[in-house]
GROMACS .gro file of N, CA and C in nm:
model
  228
    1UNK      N    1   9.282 -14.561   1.608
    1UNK     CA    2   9.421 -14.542   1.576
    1UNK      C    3   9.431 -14.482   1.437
    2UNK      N    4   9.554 -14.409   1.414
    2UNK     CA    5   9.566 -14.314   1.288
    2UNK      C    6   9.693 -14.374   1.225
    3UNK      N    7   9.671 -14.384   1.080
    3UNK     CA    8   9.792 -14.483   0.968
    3UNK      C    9   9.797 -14.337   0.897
    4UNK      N   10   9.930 -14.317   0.902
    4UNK     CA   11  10.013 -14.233   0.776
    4UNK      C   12  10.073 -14.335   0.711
    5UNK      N   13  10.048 -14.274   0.559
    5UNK     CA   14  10.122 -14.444   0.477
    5UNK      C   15  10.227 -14.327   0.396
    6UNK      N   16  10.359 -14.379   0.338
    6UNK     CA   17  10.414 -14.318   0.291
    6UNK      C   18  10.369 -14.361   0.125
    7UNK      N   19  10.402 -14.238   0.070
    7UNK     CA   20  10.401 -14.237  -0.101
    7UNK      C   21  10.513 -14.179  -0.147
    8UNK      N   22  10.518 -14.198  -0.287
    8UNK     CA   23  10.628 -14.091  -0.355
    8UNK      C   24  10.491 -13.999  -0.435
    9UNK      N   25  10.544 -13.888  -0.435
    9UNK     CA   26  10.518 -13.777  -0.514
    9UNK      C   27  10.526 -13.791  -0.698
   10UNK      N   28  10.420 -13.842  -0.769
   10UNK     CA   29  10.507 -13.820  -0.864
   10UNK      C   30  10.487 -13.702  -1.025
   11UNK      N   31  10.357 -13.664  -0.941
   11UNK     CA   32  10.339 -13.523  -1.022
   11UNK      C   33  10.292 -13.427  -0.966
   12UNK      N   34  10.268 -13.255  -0.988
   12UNK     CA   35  10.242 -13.185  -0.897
   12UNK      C   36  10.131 -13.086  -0.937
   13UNK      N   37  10.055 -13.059  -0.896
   13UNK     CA   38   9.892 -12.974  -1.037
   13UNK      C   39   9.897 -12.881  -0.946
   14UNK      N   40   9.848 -12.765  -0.960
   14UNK     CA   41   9.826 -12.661  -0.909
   14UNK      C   42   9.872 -12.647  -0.811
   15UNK      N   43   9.970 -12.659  -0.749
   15UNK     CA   44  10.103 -12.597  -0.671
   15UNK      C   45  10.054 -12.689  -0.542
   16UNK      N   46   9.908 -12.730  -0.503
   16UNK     CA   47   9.881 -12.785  -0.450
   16UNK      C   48   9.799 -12.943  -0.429
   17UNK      N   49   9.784 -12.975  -0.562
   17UNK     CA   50   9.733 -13.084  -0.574
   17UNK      C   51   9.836 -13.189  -0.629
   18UNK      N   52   9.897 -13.323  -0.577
   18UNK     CA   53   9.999 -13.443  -0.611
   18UNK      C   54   9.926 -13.552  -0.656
   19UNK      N   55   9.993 -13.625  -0.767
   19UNK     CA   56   9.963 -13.744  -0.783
   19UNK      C   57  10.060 -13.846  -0.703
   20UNK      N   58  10.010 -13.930  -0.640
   20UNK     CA   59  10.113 -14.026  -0.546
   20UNK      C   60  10.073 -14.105  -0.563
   21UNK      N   61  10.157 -14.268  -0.558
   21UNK     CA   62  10.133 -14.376  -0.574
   21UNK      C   63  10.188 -14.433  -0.438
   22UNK      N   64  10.111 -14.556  -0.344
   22UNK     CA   65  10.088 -14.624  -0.273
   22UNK      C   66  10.128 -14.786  -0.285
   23UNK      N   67  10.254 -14.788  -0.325
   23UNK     CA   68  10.286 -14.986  -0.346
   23UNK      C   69  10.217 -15.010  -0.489
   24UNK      N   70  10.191 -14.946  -0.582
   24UNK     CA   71  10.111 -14.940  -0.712
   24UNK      C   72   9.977 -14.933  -0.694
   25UNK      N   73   9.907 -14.835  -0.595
   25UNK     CA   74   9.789 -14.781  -0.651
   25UNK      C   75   9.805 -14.591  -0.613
   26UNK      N   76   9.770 -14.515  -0.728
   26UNK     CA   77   9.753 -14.429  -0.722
   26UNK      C   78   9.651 -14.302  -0.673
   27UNK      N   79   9.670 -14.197  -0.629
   27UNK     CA   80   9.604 -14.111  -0.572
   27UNK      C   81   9.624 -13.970  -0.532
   28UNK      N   82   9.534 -13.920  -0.556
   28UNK     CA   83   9.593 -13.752  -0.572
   28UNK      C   84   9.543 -13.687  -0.394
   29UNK      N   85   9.632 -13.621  -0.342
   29UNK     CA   86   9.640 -13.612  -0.243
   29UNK      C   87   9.680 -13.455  -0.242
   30UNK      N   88   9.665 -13.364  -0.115
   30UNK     CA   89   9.678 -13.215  -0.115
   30UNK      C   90   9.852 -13.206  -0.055
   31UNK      N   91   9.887 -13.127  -0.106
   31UNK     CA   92  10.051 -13.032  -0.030
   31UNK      C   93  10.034 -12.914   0.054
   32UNK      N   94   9.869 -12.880   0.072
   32UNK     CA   95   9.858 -12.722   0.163
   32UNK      C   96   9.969 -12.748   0.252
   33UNK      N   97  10.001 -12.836   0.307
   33UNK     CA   98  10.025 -12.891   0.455
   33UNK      C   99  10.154 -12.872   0.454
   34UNK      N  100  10.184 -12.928   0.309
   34UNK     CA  101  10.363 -12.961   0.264
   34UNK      C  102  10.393 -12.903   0.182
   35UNK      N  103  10.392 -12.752   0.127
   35UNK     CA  104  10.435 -12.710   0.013
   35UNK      C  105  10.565 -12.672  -0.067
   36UNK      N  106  10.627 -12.701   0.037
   36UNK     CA  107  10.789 -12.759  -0.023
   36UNK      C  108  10.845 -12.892  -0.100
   37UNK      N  109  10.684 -12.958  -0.077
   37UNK     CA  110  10.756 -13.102  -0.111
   37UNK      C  111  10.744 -13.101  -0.263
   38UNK      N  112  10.846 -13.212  -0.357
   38UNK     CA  113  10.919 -13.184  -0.484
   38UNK      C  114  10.855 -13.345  -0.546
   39UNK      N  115  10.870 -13.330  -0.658
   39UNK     CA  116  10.809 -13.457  -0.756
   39UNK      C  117  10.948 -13.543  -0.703
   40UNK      N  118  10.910 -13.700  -0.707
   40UNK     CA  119  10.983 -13.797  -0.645
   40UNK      C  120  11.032 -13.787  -0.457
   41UNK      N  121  10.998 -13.683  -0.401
   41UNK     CA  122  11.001 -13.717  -0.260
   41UNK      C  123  10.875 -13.803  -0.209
   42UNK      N  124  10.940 -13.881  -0.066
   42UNK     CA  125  10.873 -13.942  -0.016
   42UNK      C  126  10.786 -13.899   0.058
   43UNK      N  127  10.643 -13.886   0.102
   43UNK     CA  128  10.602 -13.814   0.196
   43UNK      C  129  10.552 -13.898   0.255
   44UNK      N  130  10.468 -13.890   0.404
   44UNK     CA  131  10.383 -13.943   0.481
   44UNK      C  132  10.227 -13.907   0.446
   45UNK      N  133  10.141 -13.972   0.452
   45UNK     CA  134   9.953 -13.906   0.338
   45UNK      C  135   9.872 -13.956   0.501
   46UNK      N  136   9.837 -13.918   0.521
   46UNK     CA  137   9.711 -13.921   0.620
   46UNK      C  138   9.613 -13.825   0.597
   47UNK      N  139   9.467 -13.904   0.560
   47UNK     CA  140   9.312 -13.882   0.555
   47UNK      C  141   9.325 -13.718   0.429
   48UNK      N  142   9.431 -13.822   0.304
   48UNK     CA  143   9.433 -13.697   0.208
   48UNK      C  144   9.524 -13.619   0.206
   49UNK      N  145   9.621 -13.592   0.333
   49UNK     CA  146   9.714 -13.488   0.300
   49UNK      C  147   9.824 -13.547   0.317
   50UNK      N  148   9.926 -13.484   0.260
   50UNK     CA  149  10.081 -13.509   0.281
   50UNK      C  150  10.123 -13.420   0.426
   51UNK      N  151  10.194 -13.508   0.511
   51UNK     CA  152  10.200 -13.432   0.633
   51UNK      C  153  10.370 -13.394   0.691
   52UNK      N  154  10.419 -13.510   0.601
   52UNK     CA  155  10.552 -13.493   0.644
   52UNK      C  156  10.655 -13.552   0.510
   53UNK      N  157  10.786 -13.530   0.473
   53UNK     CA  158  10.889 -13.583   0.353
   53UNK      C  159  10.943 -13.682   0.478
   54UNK      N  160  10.959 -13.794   0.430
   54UNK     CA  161  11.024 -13.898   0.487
   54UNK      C  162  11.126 -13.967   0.393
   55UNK      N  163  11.260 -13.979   0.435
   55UNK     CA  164  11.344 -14.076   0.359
   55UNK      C  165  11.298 -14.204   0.294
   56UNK      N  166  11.336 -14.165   0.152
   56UNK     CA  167  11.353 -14.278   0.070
   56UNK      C  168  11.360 -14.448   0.139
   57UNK      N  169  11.446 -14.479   0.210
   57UNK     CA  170  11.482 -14.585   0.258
   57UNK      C  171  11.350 -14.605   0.362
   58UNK      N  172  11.333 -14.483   0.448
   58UNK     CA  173  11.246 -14.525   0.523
   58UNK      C  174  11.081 -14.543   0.481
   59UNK      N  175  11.040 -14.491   0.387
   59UNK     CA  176  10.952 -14.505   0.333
   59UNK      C  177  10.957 -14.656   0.261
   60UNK      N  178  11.030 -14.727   0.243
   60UNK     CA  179  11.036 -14.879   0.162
   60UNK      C  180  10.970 -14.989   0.306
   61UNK      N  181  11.058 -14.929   0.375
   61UNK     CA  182  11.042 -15.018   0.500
   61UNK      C  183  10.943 -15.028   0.546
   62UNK      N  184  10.873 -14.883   0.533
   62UNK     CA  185  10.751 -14.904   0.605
   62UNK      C  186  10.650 -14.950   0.537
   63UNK      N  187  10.678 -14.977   0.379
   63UNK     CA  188  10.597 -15.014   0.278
   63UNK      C  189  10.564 -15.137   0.292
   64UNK      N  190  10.679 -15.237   0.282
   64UNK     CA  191  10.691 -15.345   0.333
   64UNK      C  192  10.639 -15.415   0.445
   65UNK      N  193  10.686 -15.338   0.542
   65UNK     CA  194  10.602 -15.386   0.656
   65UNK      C  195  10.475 -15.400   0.647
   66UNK      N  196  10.409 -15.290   0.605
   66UNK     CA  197  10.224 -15.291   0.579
   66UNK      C  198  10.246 -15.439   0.497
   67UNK      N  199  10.311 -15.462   0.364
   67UNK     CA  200  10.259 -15.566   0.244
   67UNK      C  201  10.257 -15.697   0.348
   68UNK      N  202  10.363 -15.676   0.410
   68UNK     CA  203  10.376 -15.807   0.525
   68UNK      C  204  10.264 -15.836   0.655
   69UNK      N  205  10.195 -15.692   0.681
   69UNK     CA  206  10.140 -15.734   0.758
   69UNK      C  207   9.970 -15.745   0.664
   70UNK      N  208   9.942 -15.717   0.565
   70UNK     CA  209   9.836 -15.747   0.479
   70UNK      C  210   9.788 -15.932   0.475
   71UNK      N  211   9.979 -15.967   0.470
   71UNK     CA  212   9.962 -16.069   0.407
   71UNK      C  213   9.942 -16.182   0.544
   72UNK      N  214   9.911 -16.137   0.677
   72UNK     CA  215   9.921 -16.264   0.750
   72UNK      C  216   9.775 -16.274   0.749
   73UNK      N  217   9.755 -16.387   0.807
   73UNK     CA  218   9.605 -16.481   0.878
   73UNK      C  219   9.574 -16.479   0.975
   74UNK      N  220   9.496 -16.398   0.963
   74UNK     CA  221   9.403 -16.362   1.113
   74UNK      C  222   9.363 -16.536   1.196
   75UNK      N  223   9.346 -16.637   1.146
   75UNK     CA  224   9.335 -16.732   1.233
   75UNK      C  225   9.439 -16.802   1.193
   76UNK      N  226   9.631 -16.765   1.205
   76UNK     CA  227   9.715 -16.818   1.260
   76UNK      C  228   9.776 -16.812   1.400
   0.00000   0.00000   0.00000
């Protein structure tokens, strides 16, 4: 199975290289894919690239959800 995690954008290097942060860990990720996308949009990152801009709101949610599902117990 394949996880796109959303990030925000929050710097942009050579028209193609982003710095994005992940729930507070950071990582520089490619825009070939997305080169419209703008410092502070949300995108979708799968295996390195930005693949899609996803809403603000929806990007929280889905943030969340992952922190929530991090946090259960495999033997509950």
């Amino acid at each position: 199975m394949c996880l796109a995690v959303p990030a925000q954008i929050l710097t942009i290097q050579d028209d193609f290289l982003a710095q994005v942060e992940f729930g507070g860990i950071r990582r520089t990720i490619s825009l070939q894919l997305l080169p419209q996308a703008q410092v502070g949009d949300y995108v979708l990152v799968h295996t390195g690239f930005a693949i899609s801009i996803v809403d603000p709101e929806e990007a929280r949610i889905t943030l969340d959800l992952l922190r929530q599902m991090s946090d259960l117990d495999p033997d509950d």
